[in-house]
XYZ file of N, CA and C in Angstrom:
786
model
N 181.518 222.071 309.471
C 179.753 223.696 309.607
C 180.469 225.116 310.006
N 179.312 225.709 308.786
C 180.271 227.020 309.164
C 179.660 228.128 310.715
N 180.468 229.258 310.423
C 180.585 229.715 311.763
C 179.378 230.239 312.097
N 178.194 230.165 311.817
C 177.203 230.309 312.152
C 176.151 228.898 313.745
N 175.650 229.971 314.046
C 174.481 228.958 315.276
C 174.819 227.250 314.555
N 175.156 226.185 315.214
C 174.850 224.976 314.278
C 173.343 224.478 314.344
N 172.712 225.247 315.953
C 171.402 225.513 316.123
C 170.710 225.646 315.024
N 171.075 227.262 314.388
C 170.146 227.287 313.804
C 170.045 227.027 312.098
N 171.755 226.704 311.944
C 171.557 225.420 310.824
C 170.527 224.354 310.362
N 170.694 224.050 311.223
C 170.040 221.694 311.702
C 168.803 222.467 311.824
N 168.528 224.146 312.595
C 166.920 223.723 312.335
C 166.352 224.383 311.254
N 167.012 225.085 310.108
C 167.015 225.452 309.358
C 166.671 224.292 308.175
N 167.628 223.629 308.022
C 168.100 222.573 307.098
C 166.330 221.332 307.192
N 166.310 221.327 308.823
C 165.181 220.139 308.945
C 163.976 221.336 308.481
N 163.444 222.561 308.503
C 162.550 222.958 308.629
C 162.153 222.546 306.815
N 163.073 223.583 306.494
C 162.811 223.498 304.795
C 162.770 221.761 304.316
N 163.134 221.393 305.182
C 162.277 219.406 304.634
C 160.998 219.260 304.614
N 161.150 219.264 305.695
C 159.770 219.591 306.509
C 158.650 219.907 306.054
N 158.999 220.459 305.600
C 157.491 221.797 304.482
C 157.639 220.767 303.785
N 158.510 220.460 302.944
C 158.220 219.191 302.115
C 157.460 217.778 301.541
N 157.890 217.336 303.049
C 157.414 216.373 303.333
C 156.103 215.647 303.112
N 156.172 214.842 302.539
C 154.938 214.544 302.043
C 153.961 213.798 304.397
N 154.886 213.077 305.100
C 153.689 213.559 306.044
C 153.485 214.853 306.190
N 153.291 216.303 306.162
C 153.508 217.474 306.460
C 151.707 218.043 305.557
N 152.189 217.398 304.851
C 151.578 217.337 303.260
C 149.804 216.840 303.994
N 149.595 216.194 304.888
C 148.508 214.800 305.619
C 148.675 216.158 306.268
N 149.060 216.216 307.672
C 149.056 216.890 308.305
C 147.646 218.542 308.214
N 147.956 218.263 307.612
C 148.004 220.049 306.384
C 145.993 219.862 306.190
N 146.083 218.726 306.097
C 144.720 218.858 305.725
C 144.068 217.728 307.081
N 144.532 217.731 307.695
C 144.057 217.176 309.181
C 143.817 218.828 309.968
N 144.928 219.882 309.082
C 144.784 220.190 310.711
C 143.415 221.562 309.949
N 142.804 221.265 308.568
C 142.823 221.744 307.915
C 140.867 221.320 308.172
N 141.147 219.981 308.940
C 138.760 219.999 309.547
C 138.026 220.492 310.187
N 139.204 220.139 311.128
C 137.658 221.671 312.063
C 137.223 222.469 311.077
N 138.675 224.307 309.844
C 138.070 224.480 309.569
C 137.070 224.405 309.183
N 137.290 223.408 307.851
C 136.380 222.857 306.576
C 135.100 222.871 308.290
N 134.783 221.977 308.952
C 133.217 222.153 309.319
C 133.483 223.103 310.068
N 133.479 223.810 310.245
C 133.060 225.284 310.701
C 132.803 226.512 309.121
N 133.328 226.164 308.520
C 132.236 226.657 307.292
C 131.422 225.715 307.665
N 130.830 224.365 307.433
C 130.324 223.379 306.594
C 128.643 223.932 307.765
N 129.317 224.124 309.352
C 128.423 225.245 310.182
C 127.560 226.406 309.559
N 128.812 227.029 309.069
C 128.215 227.962 309.126
C 126.587 228.396 307.297
N 127.851 227.587 306.629
C 127.127 227.956 305.360
C 125.342 227.124 305.148
N 124.960 226.019 306.422
C 123.979 225.802 307.327
C 123.243 226.795 308.079
N 123.731 227.367 308.791
C 123.517 228.847 309.396
C 123.016 229.483 308.327
N 122.995 230.120 307.417
C 122.913 230.818 306.797
C 121.630 230.153 306.015
N 121.759 229.733 305.558
C 120.785 228.264 304.298
C 119.543 228.716 305.921
N 119.711 228.624 306.736
C 118.358 228.252 307.506
C 118.564 226.904 308.067
N 119.526 226.582 308.239
C 119.401 224.347 308.214
C 119.062 224.264 309.926
N 120.474 225.366 310.392
C 120.585 225.564 312.363
C 119.818 227.166 312.714
N 119.705 226.593 313.339
C 119.517 227.872 314.416
C 120.471 228.643 314.274
N 120.013 230.643 314.474
C 121.728 231.697 314.129
C 121.560 231.552 315.606
N 123.713 232.019 315.394
C 124.069 231.678 316.811
C 125.271 230.270 316.847
N 124.978 229.236 315.727
C 124.772 227.762 316.331
C 126.468 228.047 315.969
N 127.205 228.659 315.217
C 128.481 228.317 314.926
C 129.094 228.440 316.570
N 129.082 229.635 317.114
C 128.975 230.277 318.078
C 129.716 229.278 318.705
N 128.950 228.673 318.998
C 128.463 227.135 319.886
C 129.696 225.941 319.719
N 129.555 225.526 318.507
C 130.484 224.772 317.545
C 131.589 224.662 317.777
N 131.983 226.472 317.486
C 133.448 226.673 318.153
C 134.107 225.872 319.011
N 133.489 226.793 320.175
C 133.517 226.119 321.744
C 133.633 224.964 322.114
N 132.877 223.601 321.479
C 132.351 222.341 321.729
C 133.282 221.698 320.903
N 132.814 221.176 320.004
C 133.695 220.141 318.789
C 134.588 221.151 318.622
N 135.462 222.837 318.391
C 136.719 222.597 317.393
C 137.830 222.818 318.786
N 137.260 222.797 320.423
C 137.594 223.211 320.932
C 138.322 221.176 321.631
N 137.603 220.649 321.493
C 137.446 219.199 321.769
C 138.035 217.809 320.338
N 138.008 218.313 319.177
C 138.995 218.080 317.958
C 140.542 218.749 318.124
N 140.989 219.442 318.374
C 142.323 220.659 319.080
C 143.251 219.412 320.060
N 141.913 219.809 321.090
C 143.190 219.465 322.834
C 143.304 218.499 322.836
N 142.184 217.614 321.886
C 141.747 216.579 322.794
C 142.719 215.415 321.796
N 142.445 215.640 319.980
C 142.358 214.178 318.862
C 144.138 215.158 318.517
N 143.988 216.885 317.426
C 144.640 217.114 316.664
C 145.811 218.014 317.384
N 146.374 218.011 319.172
C 147.391 219.202 319.203
C 147.894 217.176 319.260
N 148.085 216.446 320.516
C 148.535 215.021 320.453
C 148.981 214.898 319.626
N 148.301 214.420 318.751
C 148.787 213.713 317.333
C 149.360 213.889 316.891
N 149.429 215.903 316.551
C 150.911 216.117 316.338
C 152.452 216.034 317.234
N 151.465 216.668 318.498
C 153.355 216.615 318.777
C 153.311 214.907 318.875
N 152.424 213.967 318.461
C 152.965 212.846 318.746
C 153.961 212.299 317.570
N 153.699 212.476 316.715
C 153.841 211.796 315.396
C 155.794 213.697 314.944
N 154.661 214.587 315.529
C 156.524 215.693 314.921
C 157.801 214.498 316.087
N 157.092 214.889 317.396
C 158.317 214.586 318.121
C 158.611 213.759 318.415
N 157.836 212.389 317.894
C 158.588 211.197 317.479
C 159.392 211.140 317.086
N 159.115 212.161 315.461
C 160.193 212.088 315.105
C 161.525 212.161 314.652
N 161.209 213.460 315.574
C 162.981 213.849 316.277
C 164.240 213.154 315.714
N 163.780 211.531 316.642
C 165.015 210.570 316.597
C 164.932 210.022 315.422
N 163.452 209.292 316.133
C 163.591 208.177 315.494
C 163.156 208.052 313.232
N 163.015 209.510 312.919
C 162.531 209.366 311.633
C 164.689 209.121 311.572
N 165.103 209.718 311.916
C 166.620 209.483 311.566
C 167.128 207.556 311.493
N 166.623 206.933 312.142
C 166.999 205.734 312.897
C 166.716 205.056 311.822
N 164.966 205.442 311.230
C 164.705 204.921 310.782
C 164.718 205.493 308.383
N 165.873 206.247 308.484
C 166.327 206.014 306.932
C 167.643 206.016 307.200
N 167.953 205.238 308.892
C 169.830 205.187 308.933
C 170.740 206.235 309.019
N 170.219 207.652 308.131
C 170.787 208.495 309.040
C 171.337 209.000 310.323
N 171.268 208.507 310.665
C 171.046 208.545 312.658
C 173.277 209.542 312.468
N 173.566 208.389 311.563
C 175.445 208.343 312.333
C 176.207 209.901 311.325
N 174.662 210.340 310.627
C 175.906 211.882 310.062
C 175.746 212.484 310.973
N 174.529 212.268 311.919
C 174.378 213.061 312.924
C 175.065 213.810 313.614
N 175.103 212.870 314.065
C 176.334 212.404 315.507
C 177.828 211.964 315.128
N 178.250 212.240 314.180
C 179.032 212.013 313.450
C 180.551 213.829 312.965
N 178.740 214.671 312.890
C 179.630 215.727 312.334
C 180.297 216.098 314.012
N 181.013 217.418 313.667
C 181.923 217.817 314.854
C 180.687 219.078 315.459
N 179.750 218.649 315.860
C 178.703 219.624 316.017
C 177.408 218.357 317.927
N 177.614 219.617 318.806
C 177.776 217.842 320.359
C 176.625 217.950 320.138
N 176.103 216.722 320.241
C 174.343 215.874 319.569
C 173.700 216.461 320.929
N 173.094 217.937 321.355
C 171.695 218.520 322.245
C 171.927 219.385 321.314
N 173.445 220.028 320.452
C 172.520 221.227 319.362
C 171.480 220.162 318.326
N 172.215 219.128 317.998
C 172.138 218.627 316.684
C 169.836 217.912 316.833
N 169.711 217.689 318.326
C 168.563 217.644 319.161
C 168.066 218.574 319.160
N 168.061 220.021 319.746
C 167.378 221.171 319.272
C 166.882 222.169 318.583
N 168.130 221.777 317.311
C 167.862 221.949 315.721
C 166.784 221.509 315.653
N 166.440 219.989 315.361
C 165.650 219.421 315.293
C 164.394 219.257 315.689
N 164.121 219.512 316.843
C 162.763 219.774 317.725
C 162.537 221.249 317.518
N 163.033 222.148 317.489
C 162.502 223.255 316.743
C 161.511 223.292 315.469
N 162.623 222.503 314.226
C 162.084 222.888 313.198
C 160.504 222.017 313.940
N 160.447 220.484 314.111
C 159.489 220.135 314.499
C 158.510 220.640 315.133
N 158.697 221.779 316.131
C 157.814 222.286 317.333
C 157.085 223.661 316.336
N 158.521 223.842 315.439
C 157.570 224.900 314.388
C 156.967 224.222 313.563
N 156.791 223.941 312.508
C 156.220 223.492 311.842
C 154.444 222.649 312.163
N 154.517 222.024 313.822
C 153.618 221.260 314.243
C 152.546 223.018 314.358
N 153.448 223.715 315.405
C 152.449 225.013 315.320
C 152.248 225.911 313.948
N 152.637 225.684 313.238
C 152.138 226.766 312.331
C 150.721 225.915 311.270
N 150.484 224.523 311.846
C 149.707 223.980 311.444
C 147.796 224.116 311.883
N 148.743 224.295 313.843
C 147.432 224.309 314.714
C 147.166 225.880 314.722
N 148.278 226.538 314.364
C 147.682 228.614 314.067
C 146.967 228.384 313.550
N 147.453 228.447 311.884
C 146.525 227.935 310.036
C 145.347 227.883 310.998
N 145.750 226.568 311.068
C 143.957 226.348 311.468
C 143.105 226.882 312.624
N 142.834 227.382 313.544
C 142.620 228.099 314.641
C 141.733 229.094 314.086
N 143.191 230.040 314.154
C 142.879 230.637 313.055
C 140.989 231.345 312.240
N 141.847 229.643 311.130
C 141.334 229.923 309.802
C 139.321 228.966 310.295
N 139.370 228.555 312.092
C 138.117 228.188 312.836
C 137.428 229.810 313.020
N 138.364 230.586 313.050
C 138.145 231.000 314.227
C 137.522 232.462 312.830
N 137.784 232.590 312.086
C 136.807 233.978 310.834
C 136.176 232.888 310.303
N 135.474 231.385 310.654
C 134.280 231.033 309.965
C 133.846 231.512 311.286
N 134.161 231.285 312.629
C 132.800 231.372 313.770
C 132.377 232.666 314.102
N 133.198 233.307 313.222
C 133.487 234.849 314.075
C 133.329 235.709 312.936
N 132.970 236.182 311.902
C 132.915 236.820 311.064
C 132.008 238.123 311.295
N 131.220 237.811 312.666
C 130.611 239.412 312.265
C 130.990 239.841 312.956
N 132.554 239.631 313.909
C 132.899 240.064 315.933
C 133.839 240.087 314.875
N 134.864 240.745 314.015
C 136.306 240.262 313.899
C 136.324 242.229 314.588
N 134.720 242.536 314.161
C 135.842 244.114 314.698
C 135.437 244.156 316.713
N 135.728 243.429 317.338
C 135.239 242.911 318.472
C 136.386 242.445 318.819
N 136.947 243.457 320.244
C 138.743 242.817 320.484
C 138.293 241.739 321.544
N 137.102 241.577 322.464
C 137.510 240.558 322.801
C 137.073 239.390 322.548
N 136.637 239.195 321.339
C 136.646 238.468 319.925
C 137.968 237.145 320.657
N 139.323 238.465 319.687
C 140.282 237.966 318.983
C 141.332 238.045 320.978
N 140.901 238.393 321.531
C 141.553 237.806 322.910
C 141.527 236.689 323.379
N 139.317 235.986 322.947
C 139.562 234.366 322.649
C 141.033 234.060 322.373
N 140.975 234.111 320.691
C 141.545 233.582 320.436
C 143.042 233.741 320.552
N 143.048 234.925 320.988
C 145.010 234.316 321.852
C 144.487 233.778 322.085
N 143.734 233.362 323.674
C 143.700 233.083 324.472
C 144.319 230.746 324.518
N 143.605 230.880 323.480
C 143.500 229.944 322.382
C 144.524 229.475 322.127
N 144.824 230.413 321.334
C 146.336 230.373 320.670
C 147.538 230.063 321.297
N 147.703 230.926 322.571
C 149.118 230.115 323.426
C 148.522 229.330 324.577
N 147.154 228.417 324.914
C 146.674 227.879 325.421
C 147.534 226.341 323.699
N 147.011 227.180 323.621
C 147.710 225.368 322.284
C 148.864 225.643 322.284
N 149.606 225.886 321.742
C 150.922 226.550 321.374
C 151.590 225.874 323.072
N 151.243 226.240 324.255
C 151.658 225.056 325.560
C 151.450 224.412 325.517
N 150.870 223.075 325.083
C 150.029 222.354 324.824
C 151.166 221.451 323.846
N 150.989 221.783 322.835
C 152.492 221.764 321.345
C 153.507 221.141 322.363
N 154.176 222.592 323.323
C 155.477 222.460 323.625
C 155.911 220.926 324.728
N 154.068 221.136 325.747
C 155.028 219.819 326.682
C 154.402 218.370 325.784
N 153.865 218.668 324.637
C 153.921 217.148 324.231
C 154.995 217.120 323.522
N 155.271 217.801 322.258
C 155.790 217.175 321.627
C 157.517 216.808 322.619
N 157.607 217.887 323.248
C 158.424 217.499 324.159
C 159.039 215.762 324.591
N 157.984 215.667 326.094
C 157.534 214.236 326.332
C 157.779 213.059 325.643
N 156.823 213.419 323.799
C 157.207 212.160 322.803
C 158.614 212.602 322.202
N 159.125 213.960 322.161
C 161.074 214.130 321.837
C 161.723 212.864 322.579
N 161.406 212.784 324.086
C 162.143 211.900 325.388
C 162.035 210.755 324.723
N 160.632 209.903 324.657
C 160.330 208.764 324.051
C 160.759 208.760 323.089
N 160.953 208.875 321.802
C 160.949 208.771 320.553
C 163.122 208.362 320.930
N 163.643 209.334 322.825
C 164.853 209.230 321.799
C 165.215 208.188 322.732
N 164.571 207.230 323.375
C 164.770 206.236 323.960
C 164.201 205.389 323.958
N 163.641 205.171 322.909
C 163.016 204.455 321.957
C 162.123 203.854 320.903
N 162.748 204.041 320.608
C 162.075 203.777 318.332
C 160.662 203.560 318.353
N 160.343 202.135 319.030
C 159.135 201.926 318.346
C 158.218 203.045 319.759
N 158.814 204.510 319.680
C 158.061 205.508 320.546
C 155.968 205.954 320.163
N 155.953 205.353 318.315
C 154.474 205.683 318.786
C 153.424 204.793 319.125
N 153.331 203.654 319.331
C 152.644 202.893 320.249
C 152.643 203.334 322.008
N 153.678 203.118 322.303
C 153.352 204.578 323.424
C 153.268 205.526 323.521
N 153.108 206.223 322.624
C 152.675 207.547 322.286
C 150.772 208.013 322.226
N 150.362 206.554 321.325
C 149.138 206.219 321.121
C 147.729 206.055 322.206
N 148.849 205.007 323.163
C 148.601 204.431 324.314
C 148.478 205.392 325.296
N 149.119 206.347 325.936
C 149.363 207.611 326.458
C 148.450 209.110 325.764
N 148.545 209.067 324.919
C 147.210 210.224 324.279
C 145.912 209.065 324.772
N 145.811 208.479 323.580
C 144.145 207.679 323.924
C 143.453 207.088 325.042
N 144.918 206.172 325.399
C 145.280 205.565 327.179
C 145.132 207.119 327.845
N 145.893 207.003 329.176
C 146.232 207.656 330.417
C 145.165 208.643 329.712
N 145.884 209.923 329.298
C 145.145 211.219 329.011
C 143.699 210.818 328.573
N 142.884 209.997 328.307
C 141.914 210.383 327.844
C 140.348 209.879 328.885
N 141.076 208.722 329.975
C 140.668 208.525 330.671
C 140.461 208.920 331.971
N 142.047 209.391 331.806
C 142.534 210.198 333.541
C 142.043 211.054 334.530
N 141.575 211.848 332.955
C 141.460 213.579 333.299
C 139.873 213.481 333.598
N 139.266 212.639 333.705
C 137.786 212.632 334.114
C 137.927 212.249 335.748
N 138.640 211.644 336.062
C 138.707 211.193 337.320
C 138.359 211.906 337.982
N 137.672 212.187 339.518
C 137.648 213.772 340.603
C 139.098 213.324 341.154
N 138.970 215.092 341.776
C 139.967 214.546 342.724
C 141.249 214.815 342.319
N 142.809 215.168 343.192
C 143.711 215.025 342.190
C 144.228 214.521 341.219
N 143.319 213.532 341.140
C 144.168 212.174 340.098
C 144.245 212.753 338.814
N 143.350 214.019 339.028
C 144.172 214.588 336.521
C 144.395 215.349 336.837
N 145.068 215.763 337.919
C 146.426 216.582 338.162
C 148.063 216.059 337.703
N 147.587 214.171 337.648
C 148.497 213.174 336.596
C 148.122 213.396 335.511
N 147.940 214.254 333.997
C 147.450 214.573 333.100
C 148.293 215.185 332.406
N 148.126 215.374 332.121
C 148.401 216.561 330.985
C 147.676 218.223 330.778
N 147.253 216.450 330.327
C 145.218 217.975 329.505
C 144.551 218.154 330.665
N 144.576 218.311 332.196
C 144.074 218.309 332.835
C 144.959 220.213 332.910
N 146.331 220.235 332.686
C 146.356 221.854 332.712
C 146.612 223.075 331.448
N 145.883 222.041 330.603
C 145.340 222.138 329.888
C 144.083 223.248 329.292
N 143.300 222.791 329.765
C 141.866 222.359 330.182
C 140.904 223.445 331.490
N 142.479 222.770 332.024
C 142.737 225.007 333.794
C 142.071 225.931 332.514
N 143.683 225.950 331.966
C 143.099 227.530 330.545
C 142.567 227.671 329.908
N 141.111 226.950 329.784
C 140.670 226.929 328.456
C 138.813 228.069 328.775
N 137.941 228.392 328.083
C 137.480 229.511 328.407
C 136.206 228.436 329.210
N 135.405 228.637 329.840
C 134.283 226.753 330.160
C 133.087 226.858 328.226
N 133.036 226.141 327.666
C 132.029 226.359 326.396
C 130.959 226.563 327.190
N 129.480 227.862 326.217
C 128.426 227.789 326.427
C 127.964 226.255 327.408
N 126.903 227.399 328.081
C 125.969 225.405 328.343
C 126.709 225.428 330.072
N 128.110 225.013 329.720
C 129.381 224.528 330.417
C 128.918 222.821 330.795
N 128.306 222.768 330.256
C 128.414 220.695 329.743
C 128.966 219.825 328.667
N 130.415 220.722 328.571
C 130.755 220.145 327.537
C 131.655 218.996 328.425
N 131.561 217.852 327.469
C 132.485 216.592 328.130
C 134.011 217.656 327.798
N 134.512 218.717 327.215
C 135.522 218.659 327.843
C 136.465 219.712 329.106
N 135.408 219.775 329.399
C 135.665 220.006 330.816
C 135.057 219.200 332.154
N 133.581 218.235 331.613
C 133.016 217.136 332.693
C 134.175 216.496 333.671
N 133.572 216.705 334.873
C 134.555 216.397 335.986
C 136.149 217.268 336.238
N 136.158 217.932 335.750
C 136.778 219.520 335.626
C 136.520 220.014 337.075
N 137.977 219.924 337.933
C 138.336 220.848 339.562
C 139.527 221.812 338.902
N 139.386 222.594 337.820
C 140.597 223.337 336.997
C 141.340 224.545 338.125
N 142.960 223.860 338.107
C 143.804 224.933 338.560
C 144.211 226.045 337.818
N 144.494 226.722 339.047
C 144.558 228.066 338.708
C 145.754 228.956 337.847
N 144.872 229.727 336.833
C 146.042 229.511 335.406
C 147.494 229.813 335.774
N 147.660 230.248 336.700
C 149.292 230.655 336.981
C 149.675 230.013 336.943
N 150.116 228.550 337.165
C 149.290 227.320 338.303
C 149.719 227.198 337.394
N 148.594 226.452 335.699
C 148.838 225.312 334.846
C 150.080 226.697 334.334
N 149.934 227.544 334.015
C 151.396 227.516 333.142
C 152.276 227.196 332.640
N 152.681 228.360 334.445
C 153.585 227.202 334.946
C 154.355 225.951 334.928
N 153.456 224.989 335.253
C 153.447 223.939 334.916
C 153.722 223.129 333.665
N 152.738 223.796 332.352
C 153.074 223.830 332.108
C 155.085 223.537 330.889
N 154.477 224.612 331.158
C 156.287 225.804 331.088
C 157.329 224.430 330.963
N 157.305 224.141 332.605
C 158.489 223.276 334.081
C 158.526 222.077 333.451
N 157.341 221.638 332.286
C 156.935 219.241 332.341
C 157.712 219.995 330.876
N 157.728 220.803 329.780
C 158.205 220.703 329.106
C 159.162 221.275 329.050
N 159.745 222.050 329.472
C 161.739 222.410 329.389
C 161.967 220.888 330.867
N 161.836 220.616 331.065
C 162.043 218.945 332.146
C 161.940 217.918 330.772
N 161.147 218.687 330.453
C 161.304 216.133 328.926
C 161.889 217.015 328.386
N 162.068 218.388 327.459
C 163.523 217.901 326.960
C 165.302 218.358 326.652
N 165.077 218.060 328.042
C 165.977 218.475 328.946
C 166.253 216.837 329.008
N 165.155 216.192 329.804
C 165.518 214.523 329.613
C 165.478 214.160 327.777
N 164.647 214.562 327.330
C 166.256 214.092 326.099
C 166.650 214.054 325.315
N 167.223 215.155 325.895
C 168.626 215.734 325.662
C 170.070 214.957 326.449
N 169.061 214.817 327.180
C 170.473 213.323 328.210
C 170.095 212.504 326.945
N 169.349 212.005 327.365
C 168.999 210.640 326.184
C 169.780 210.298 324.940
N 169.244 211.703 324.535
C 170.113 211.315 323.513
C 171.742 211.674 323.145
N 172.204 211.998 323.991
C 173.417 212.433 324.670
C 174.104 211.124 325.505
N 173.335 210.126 325.553
C 173.891 209.363 325.875
C 174.177 207.952 325.220
N 172.864 207.881 325.217
C 172.135 206.202 324.190
C 173.465 206.097 323.118
N 173.236 205.299 322.973
C 174.321 204.635 321.977
C 173.407 203.951 321.074
N 172.959 204.511 319.781
C 172.192 203.625 318.837
C 172.570 203.095 318.675
N 171.751 201.487 318.091
C 172.013 200.660 316.592
C 171.438 200.368 315.227
N 172.222 200.883 314.522
C 171.727 201.158 313.025
C 170.710 199.466 312.687
N 170.011 198.911 313.115
C 170.044 197.230 312.094
C 168.499 197.027 311.771
N 167.994 197.007 311.303
C 166.756 196.659 311.695
C 165.540 196.451 311.826
N 166.526 195.678 313.315
C 165.985 194.686 314.670
C 166.059 195.805 315.871
N 166.250 197.206 315.183
C 166.184 198.034 316.340
C 165.183 198.389 316.982
C-alpha cells in the first residue's frame, strides 16, 4: 500500500464502492420518503386541504418519528453490520486481513466510509424536509438553529447506533436479525418504561436532546423523563467510542471462517 494513511486509502476505496452500490440507491429512496411526504403536506396546505401551519407540526411530529425511531436506526444497522459481514458474504475478508495493514485500520476505514454514507443520506433528507416545511422561515435564524439541533442529534444517533452494529457484525454473521430485534424490540418498548429503565436504551439519550413537538403529546416523548442535554451528548459520544473500540477488539482477535455455514 502507498505511503498515504491506510485508513484514508481504505476509507476512499469503500466510499466510492458504497456510492455505487445498489443498496445505497435503495436507502436514498427511503431517505427521501419523509421529504416527499413533507412536500405533499405543503401542497395540500397550499390548496386548502389542511389548515395553515400544519406543515410545521407535521415536520415536528411525523418527521422526527420517522427519522429517529425508524430510518436512522435502520440505516445504522445495515451500514454498520455490513462493515464486516459484507466482506464475509462476498468472501473478500481474506484479502483485507492479509494485506500488510493493521486490522484496526481496515475496520476504521470501512466504518468511516459507512458512517459518512449514512450521514449524507440523513442530512440530505433532513435538509429537504426542513426546506419544504419552513420555506417562509428561511431568513429566521431560530429555524436554522432548530435544524442544526436536529442534524447534530441525528449524527450522534448515527455514531452510536452504527458503532454498536459494527461491533455486533464483527462478532456474529447473522447480526441483522439481532439488530432488528434491538431496534424494533428493545428500543421500541423499553423507551416507554417509566423511571430509570428507559436510560438503558440509546433512544432515550437521543430524545433527551430533541425539542418537545408542539402540543407536547407526541408518542415520541410519551413517558419521557429527559436527561440533561450535556449528559446526553457525553453519553452518546462515550457509548459510540466504547462500541467502536469493542468492534476493533473483536475484529483484531476473532478468526473468521469463510464458508457458507459461518
